[in-house]
CSV table of C-alpha atoms and ligand atoms in Angstrom, one decimal:
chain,number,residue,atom,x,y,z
A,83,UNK,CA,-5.4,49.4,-3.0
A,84,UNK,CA,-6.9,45.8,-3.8
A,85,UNK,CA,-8.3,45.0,-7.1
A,86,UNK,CA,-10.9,41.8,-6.8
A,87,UNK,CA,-11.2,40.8,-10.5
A,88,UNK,CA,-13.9,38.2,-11.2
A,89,UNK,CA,-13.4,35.3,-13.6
A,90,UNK,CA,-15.8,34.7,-16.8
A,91,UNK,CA,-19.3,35.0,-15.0
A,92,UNK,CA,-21.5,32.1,-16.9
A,93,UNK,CA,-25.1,32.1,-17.0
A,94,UNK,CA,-27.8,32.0,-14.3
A,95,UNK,CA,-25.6,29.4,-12.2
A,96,UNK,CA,-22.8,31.5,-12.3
A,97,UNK,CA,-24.3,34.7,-11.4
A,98,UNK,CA,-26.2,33.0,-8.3
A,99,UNK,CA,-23.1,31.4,-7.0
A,100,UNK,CA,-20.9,35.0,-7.1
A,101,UNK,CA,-24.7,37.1,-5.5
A,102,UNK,CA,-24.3,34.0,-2.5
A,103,UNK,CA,-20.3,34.0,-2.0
A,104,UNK,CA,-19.9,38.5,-2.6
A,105,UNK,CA,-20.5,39.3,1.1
A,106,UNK,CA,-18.1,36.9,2.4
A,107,UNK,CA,-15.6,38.0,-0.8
A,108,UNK,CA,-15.9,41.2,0.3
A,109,UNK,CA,-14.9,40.1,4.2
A,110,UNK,CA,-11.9,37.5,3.3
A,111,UNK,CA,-10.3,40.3,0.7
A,112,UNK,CA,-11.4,43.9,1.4
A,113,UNK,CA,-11.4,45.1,-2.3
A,114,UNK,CA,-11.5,48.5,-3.0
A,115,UNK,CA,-12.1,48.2,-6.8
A,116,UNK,CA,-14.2,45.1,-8.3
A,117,UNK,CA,-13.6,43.8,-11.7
A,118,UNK,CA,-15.8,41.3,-13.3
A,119,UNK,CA,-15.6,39.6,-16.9
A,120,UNK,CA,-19.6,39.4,-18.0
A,121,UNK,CA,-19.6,38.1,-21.7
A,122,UNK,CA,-21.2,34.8,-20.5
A,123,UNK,CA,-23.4,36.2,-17.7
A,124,UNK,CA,-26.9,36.0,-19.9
A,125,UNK,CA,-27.6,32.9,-20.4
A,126,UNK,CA,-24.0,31.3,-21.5
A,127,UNK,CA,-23.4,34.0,-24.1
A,128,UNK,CA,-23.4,37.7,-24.0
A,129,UNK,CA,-24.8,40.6,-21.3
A,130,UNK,CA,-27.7,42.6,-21.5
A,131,UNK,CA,-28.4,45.8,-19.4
A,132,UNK,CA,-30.4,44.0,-17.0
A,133,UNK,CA,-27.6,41.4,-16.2
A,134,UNK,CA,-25.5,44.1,-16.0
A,135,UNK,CA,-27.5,46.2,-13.2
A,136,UNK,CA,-27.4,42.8,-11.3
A,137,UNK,CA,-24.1,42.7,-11.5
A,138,UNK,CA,-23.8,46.4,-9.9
A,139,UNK,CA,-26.2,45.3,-7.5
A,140,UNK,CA,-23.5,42.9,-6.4
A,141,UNK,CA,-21.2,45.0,-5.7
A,142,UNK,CA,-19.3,45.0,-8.9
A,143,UNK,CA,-18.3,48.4,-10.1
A,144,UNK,CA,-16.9,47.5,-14.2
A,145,UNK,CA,-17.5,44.7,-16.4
A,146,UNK,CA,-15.4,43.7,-18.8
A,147,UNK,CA,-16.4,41.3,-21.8
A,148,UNK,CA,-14.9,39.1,-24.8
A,149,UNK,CA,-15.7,37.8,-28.0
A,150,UNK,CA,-19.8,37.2,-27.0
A,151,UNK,CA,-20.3,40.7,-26.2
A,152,UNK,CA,-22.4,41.3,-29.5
A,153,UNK,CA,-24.6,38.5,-28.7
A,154,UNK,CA,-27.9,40.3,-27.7
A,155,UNK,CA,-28.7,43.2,-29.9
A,156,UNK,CA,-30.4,45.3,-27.6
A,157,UNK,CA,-27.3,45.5,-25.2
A,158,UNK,CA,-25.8,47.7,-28.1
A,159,UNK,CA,-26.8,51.2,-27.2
A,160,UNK,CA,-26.5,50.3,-23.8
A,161,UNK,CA,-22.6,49.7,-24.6
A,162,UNK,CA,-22.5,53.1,-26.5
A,163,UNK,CA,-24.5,55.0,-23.1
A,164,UNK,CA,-22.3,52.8,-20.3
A,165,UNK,CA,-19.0,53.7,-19.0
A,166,UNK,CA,-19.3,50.3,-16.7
A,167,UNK,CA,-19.1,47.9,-19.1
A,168,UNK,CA,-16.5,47.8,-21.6
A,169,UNK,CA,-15.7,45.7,-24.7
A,170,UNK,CA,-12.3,45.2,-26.1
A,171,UNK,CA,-10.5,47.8,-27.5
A,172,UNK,CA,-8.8,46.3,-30.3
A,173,UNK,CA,-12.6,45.8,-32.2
A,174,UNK,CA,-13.5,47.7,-35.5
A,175,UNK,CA,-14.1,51.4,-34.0
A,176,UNK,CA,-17.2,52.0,-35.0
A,177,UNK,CA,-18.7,48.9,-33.2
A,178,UNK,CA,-20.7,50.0,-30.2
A,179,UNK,CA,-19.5,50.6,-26.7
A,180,UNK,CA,-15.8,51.5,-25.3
A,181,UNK,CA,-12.4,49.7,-25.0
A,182,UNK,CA,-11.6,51.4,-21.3
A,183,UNK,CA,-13.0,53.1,-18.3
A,184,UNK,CA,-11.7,55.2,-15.6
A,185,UNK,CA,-13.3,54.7,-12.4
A,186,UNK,CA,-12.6,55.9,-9.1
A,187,UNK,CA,-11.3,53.2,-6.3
A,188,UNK,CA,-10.8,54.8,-2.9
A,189,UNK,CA,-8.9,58.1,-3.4
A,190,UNK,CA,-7.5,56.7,-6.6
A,191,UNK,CA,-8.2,56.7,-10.1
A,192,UNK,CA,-8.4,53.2,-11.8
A,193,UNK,CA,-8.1,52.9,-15.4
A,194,UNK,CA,-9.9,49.2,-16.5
A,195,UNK,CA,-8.8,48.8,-20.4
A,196,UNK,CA,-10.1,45.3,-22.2
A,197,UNK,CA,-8.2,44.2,-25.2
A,198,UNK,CA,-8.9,41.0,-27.4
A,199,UNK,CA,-6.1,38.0,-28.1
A,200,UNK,CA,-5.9,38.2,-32.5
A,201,UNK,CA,-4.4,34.8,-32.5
A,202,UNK,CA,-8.1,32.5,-32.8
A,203,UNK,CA,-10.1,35.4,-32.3
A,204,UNK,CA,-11.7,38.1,-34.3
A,205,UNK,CA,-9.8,41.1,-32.9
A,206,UNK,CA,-9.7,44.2,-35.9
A,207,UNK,CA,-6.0,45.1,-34.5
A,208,UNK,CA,-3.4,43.8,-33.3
A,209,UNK,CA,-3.8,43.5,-29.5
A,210,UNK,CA,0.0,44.8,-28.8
A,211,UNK,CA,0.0,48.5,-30.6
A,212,UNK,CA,-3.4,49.2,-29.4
A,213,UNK,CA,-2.0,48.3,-25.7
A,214,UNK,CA,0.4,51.0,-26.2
A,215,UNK,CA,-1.4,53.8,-27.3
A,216,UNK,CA,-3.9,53.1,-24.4
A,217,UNK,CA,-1.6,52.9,-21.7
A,218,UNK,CA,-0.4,56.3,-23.2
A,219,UNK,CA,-3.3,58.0,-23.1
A,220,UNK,CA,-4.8,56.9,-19.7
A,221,UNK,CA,-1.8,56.6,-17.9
A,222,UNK,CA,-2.0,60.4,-17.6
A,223,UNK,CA,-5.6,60.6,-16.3
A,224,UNK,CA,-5.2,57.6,-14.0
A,225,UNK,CA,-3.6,56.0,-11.2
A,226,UNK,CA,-3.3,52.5,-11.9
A,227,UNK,CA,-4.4,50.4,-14.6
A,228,UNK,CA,-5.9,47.2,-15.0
A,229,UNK,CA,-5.9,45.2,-18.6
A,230,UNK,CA,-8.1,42.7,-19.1
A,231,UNK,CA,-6.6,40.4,-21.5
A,232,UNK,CA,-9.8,38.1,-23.7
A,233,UNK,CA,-7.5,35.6,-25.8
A,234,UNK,CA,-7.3,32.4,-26.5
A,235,UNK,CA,-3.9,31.0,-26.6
A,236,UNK,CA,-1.1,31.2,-23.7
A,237,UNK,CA,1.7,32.5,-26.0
A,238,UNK,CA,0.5,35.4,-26.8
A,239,UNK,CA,-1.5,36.0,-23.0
A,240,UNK,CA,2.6,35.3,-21.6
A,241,UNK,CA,3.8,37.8,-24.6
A,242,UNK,CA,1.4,40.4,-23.7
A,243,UNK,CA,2.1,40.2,-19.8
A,244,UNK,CA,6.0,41.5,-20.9
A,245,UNK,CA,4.8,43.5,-23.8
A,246,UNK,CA,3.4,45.5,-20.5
A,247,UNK,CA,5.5,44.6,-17.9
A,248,UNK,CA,6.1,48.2,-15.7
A,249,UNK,CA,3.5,49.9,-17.2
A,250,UNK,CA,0.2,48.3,-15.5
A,251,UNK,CA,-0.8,47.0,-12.2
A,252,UNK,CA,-2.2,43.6,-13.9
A,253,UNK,CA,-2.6,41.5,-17.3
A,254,UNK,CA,-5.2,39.2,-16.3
A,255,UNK,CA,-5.9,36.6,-18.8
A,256,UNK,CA,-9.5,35.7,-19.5
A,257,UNK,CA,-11.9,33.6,-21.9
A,258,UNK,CA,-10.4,30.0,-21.5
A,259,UNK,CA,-12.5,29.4,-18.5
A,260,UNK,CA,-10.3,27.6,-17.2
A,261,UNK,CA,-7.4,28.7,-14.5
A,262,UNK,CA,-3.6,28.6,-14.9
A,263,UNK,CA,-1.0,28.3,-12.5
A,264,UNK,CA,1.2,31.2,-13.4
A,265,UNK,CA,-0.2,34.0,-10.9
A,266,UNK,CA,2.9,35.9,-10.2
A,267,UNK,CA,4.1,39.5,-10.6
A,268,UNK,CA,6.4,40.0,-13.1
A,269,UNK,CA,10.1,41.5,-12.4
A,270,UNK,CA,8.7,45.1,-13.6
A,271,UNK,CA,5.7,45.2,-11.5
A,272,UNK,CA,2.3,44.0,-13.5
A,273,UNK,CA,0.9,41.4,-11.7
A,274,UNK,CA,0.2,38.3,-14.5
A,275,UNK,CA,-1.9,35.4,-15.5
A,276,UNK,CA,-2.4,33.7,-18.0
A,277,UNK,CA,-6.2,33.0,-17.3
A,278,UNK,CA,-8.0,33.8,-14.0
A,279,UNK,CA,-10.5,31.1,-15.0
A,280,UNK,CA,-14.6,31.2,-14.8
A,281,UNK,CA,-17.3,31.6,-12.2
A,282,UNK,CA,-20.1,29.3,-12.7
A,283,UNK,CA,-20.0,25.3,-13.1
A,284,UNK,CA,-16.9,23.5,-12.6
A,285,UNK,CA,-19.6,20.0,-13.5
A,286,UNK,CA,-19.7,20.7,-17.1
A,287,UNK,CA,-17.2,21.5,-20.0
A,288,UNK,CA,-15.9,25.5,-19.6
A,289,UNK,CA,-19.4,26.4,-18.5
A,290,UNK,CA,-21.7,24.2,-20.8
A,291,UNK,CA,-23.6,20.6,-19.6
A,292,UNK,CA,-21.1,17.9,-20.1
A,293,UNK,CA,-23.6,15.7,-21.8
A,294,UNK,CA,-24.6,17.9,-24.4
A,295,UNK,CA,-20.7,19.0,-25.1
A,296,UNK,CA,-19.8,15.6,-24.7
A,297,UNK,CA,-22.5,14.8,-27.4
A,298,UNK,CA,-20.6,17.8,-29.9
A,299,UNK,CA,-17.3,16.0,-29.3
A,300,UNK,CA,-18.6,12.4,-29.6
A,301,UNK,CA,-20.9,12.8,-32.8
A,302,UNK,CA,-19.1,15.9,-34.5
A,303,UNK,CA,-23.1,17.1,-35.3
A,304,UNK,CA,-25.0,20.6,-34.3
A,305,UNK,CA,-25.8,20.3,-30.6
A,306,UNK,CA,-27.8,22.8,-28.4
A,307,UNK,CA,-26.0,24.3,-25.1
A,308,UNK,CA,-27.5,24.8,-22.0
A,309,UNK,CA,-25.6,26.3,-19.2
A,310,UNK,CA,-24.4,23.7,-16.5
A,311,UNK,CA,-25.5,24.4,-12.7
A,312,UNK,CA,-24.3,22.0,-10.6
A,313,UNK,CA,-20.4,22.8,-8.0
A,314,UNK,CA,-20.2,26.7,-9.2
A,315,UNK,CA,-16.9,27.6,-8.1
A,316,UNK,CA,-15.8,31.2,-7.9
A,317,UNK,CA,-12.6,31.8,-10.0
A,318,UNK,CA,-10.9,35.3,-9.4
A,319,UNK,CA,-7.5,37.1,-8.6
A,320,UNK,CA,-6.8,39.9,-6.2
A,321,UNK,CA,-4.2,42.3,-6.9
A,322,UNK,CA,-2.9,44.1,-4.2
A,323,UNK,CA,-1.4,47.5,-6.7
A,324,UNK,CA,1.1,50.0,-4.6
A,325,UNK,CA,0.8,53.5,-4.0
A,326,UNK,CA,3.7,54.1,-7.9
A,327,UNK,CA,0.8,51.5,-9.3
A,328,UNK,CA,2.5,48.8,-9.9
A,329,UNK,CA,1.5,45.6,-8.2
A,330,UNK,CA,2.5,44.4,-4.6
A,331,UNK,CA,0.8,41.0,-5.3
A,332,UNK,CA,-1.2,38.4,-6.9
A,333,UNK,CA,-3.4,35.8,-5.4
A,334,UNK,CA,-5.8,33.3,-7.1
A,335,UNK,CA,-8.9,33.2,-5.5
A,336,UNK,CA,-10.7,29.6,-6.4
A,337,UNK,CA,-13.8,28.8,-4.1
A,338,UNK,CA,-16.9,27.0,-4.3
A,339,UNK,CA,-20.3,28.9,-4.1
A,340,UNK,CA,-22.1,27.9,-1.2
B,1143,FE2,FE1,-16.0,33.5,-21.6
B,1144,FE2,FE1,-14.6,34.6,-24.6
């Protein structure tokens, strides 16, 4: 079974450039299971249900998110009501929508689980713990699973790659926007990186106009964003998992959007 997991979508651009480059995705890597991280996809910051059906649309079948998920207030009982679109589970429990989803991929059962870094991020729990008790509980009513890591910082993305080590298919990093050179699968069998990167403009800074953040940096004052447009690359991984769910392999996929 091949996982195609999808890299930070940002804004309009990035949407448009994944919609144009899906059906030839689709060709090159014959997923059976798409995975796409959609905390930017409306307008730089945060998902709504709209965005979300477009995403479907595509082809994606779950959508996982990050710290910008809360962003648009009427994408909260849409969070609650959707078993597609996840948020991480580590968050205060009452705060709407879910931490996994079980979907089926082929003839399997694919547990996607999304989890927030607590090291400069808001996270309620520690990520590690509430790993553990997920992969507990879903490992009985899945197949495979798929973890979604959102944090910031490359210690504790590396830590949580061996925290799980043997007991997923993946730890894919996410929310840097940028992508790391440390695709590999692990001695126990969880395919790992430490961030698969972002799908939008590779023109700006991590997704913003470079003028405007280049403005923020220069002058330390307030500056309003706008999403950059211009060279959308796609940034992704596929993971081929194996028939015991662990992972075969792990490939970077890092193409521009025609
Ligand atoms: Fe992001
Ligand atoms: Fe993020």
């Amino acid at each position: 079974m091949r996982v195609l997991f999808i890299g930070d979508i940002v804004g309009r651009p990035g949407r448009a450039g994944l919609a144009s480059m899906m059906p030839e995705l689709r060709d090159r890597h014959a997923p059976d299971l798409v995975i796409a991280n959609g905390e930017n996809t409306a307008g730089g910051l945060g998902i709504t249900e709209k965005i979300a059906d477009e995403l479907f649309d595509m082809g994606v079948d779950v959508i996982t998110t990050g710290n910008h998920v809360y962003r648009h207030k009427q994408v909260y009982e849409y969070l609650d009501r959707s078993d597609r679109v996840i948020r991480p589970a580590n968050y205060m429990a009452g705060n709407p929508g879910r931490g996994h989803t079980i979907v089926p991929a082929g003839d399997r059962r694919v547990a996607v689980v999304n989890l927030s870094g607590s090291v400069e991020l808001r996270a309620a729990r520690s990520p590690f713990p509430e790993a553990d008790s997920i992969v507990e509980r879903v490992g009985r009513e899945s197949d495979a699973i798929i973890v979604d890591f959102h944090a910031e910082v490359t210690s504790e993305k590396v830590a949580m790659g061996w925290h799980l080590d043997g007991r997923v298919a993946a730890v894919l990093g996410t929310h840097t926007h940028v992508p790391t050179a440390d695709a590999r699968v692990l001695p126990g069998g969880t395919a790992y990186i430490s961030d698969v990167g972002m799908t939008g403009s590779r023109a700006g800074v991590i997704g913003v106009k470079r003028e405007q953040a280049l403005d923020a940096f220069r002058t330390q004052m307030p500056v309003k964003f706008d999403t950059a447009d211009e060279d959308v690359w796609i940034n992704g991984v596929v993971v081929e998992v194996r028939s015991d769910g662990l992972a075969e392999s792990i490939e970077q996929v890092l193409v521009p959007a025609s």
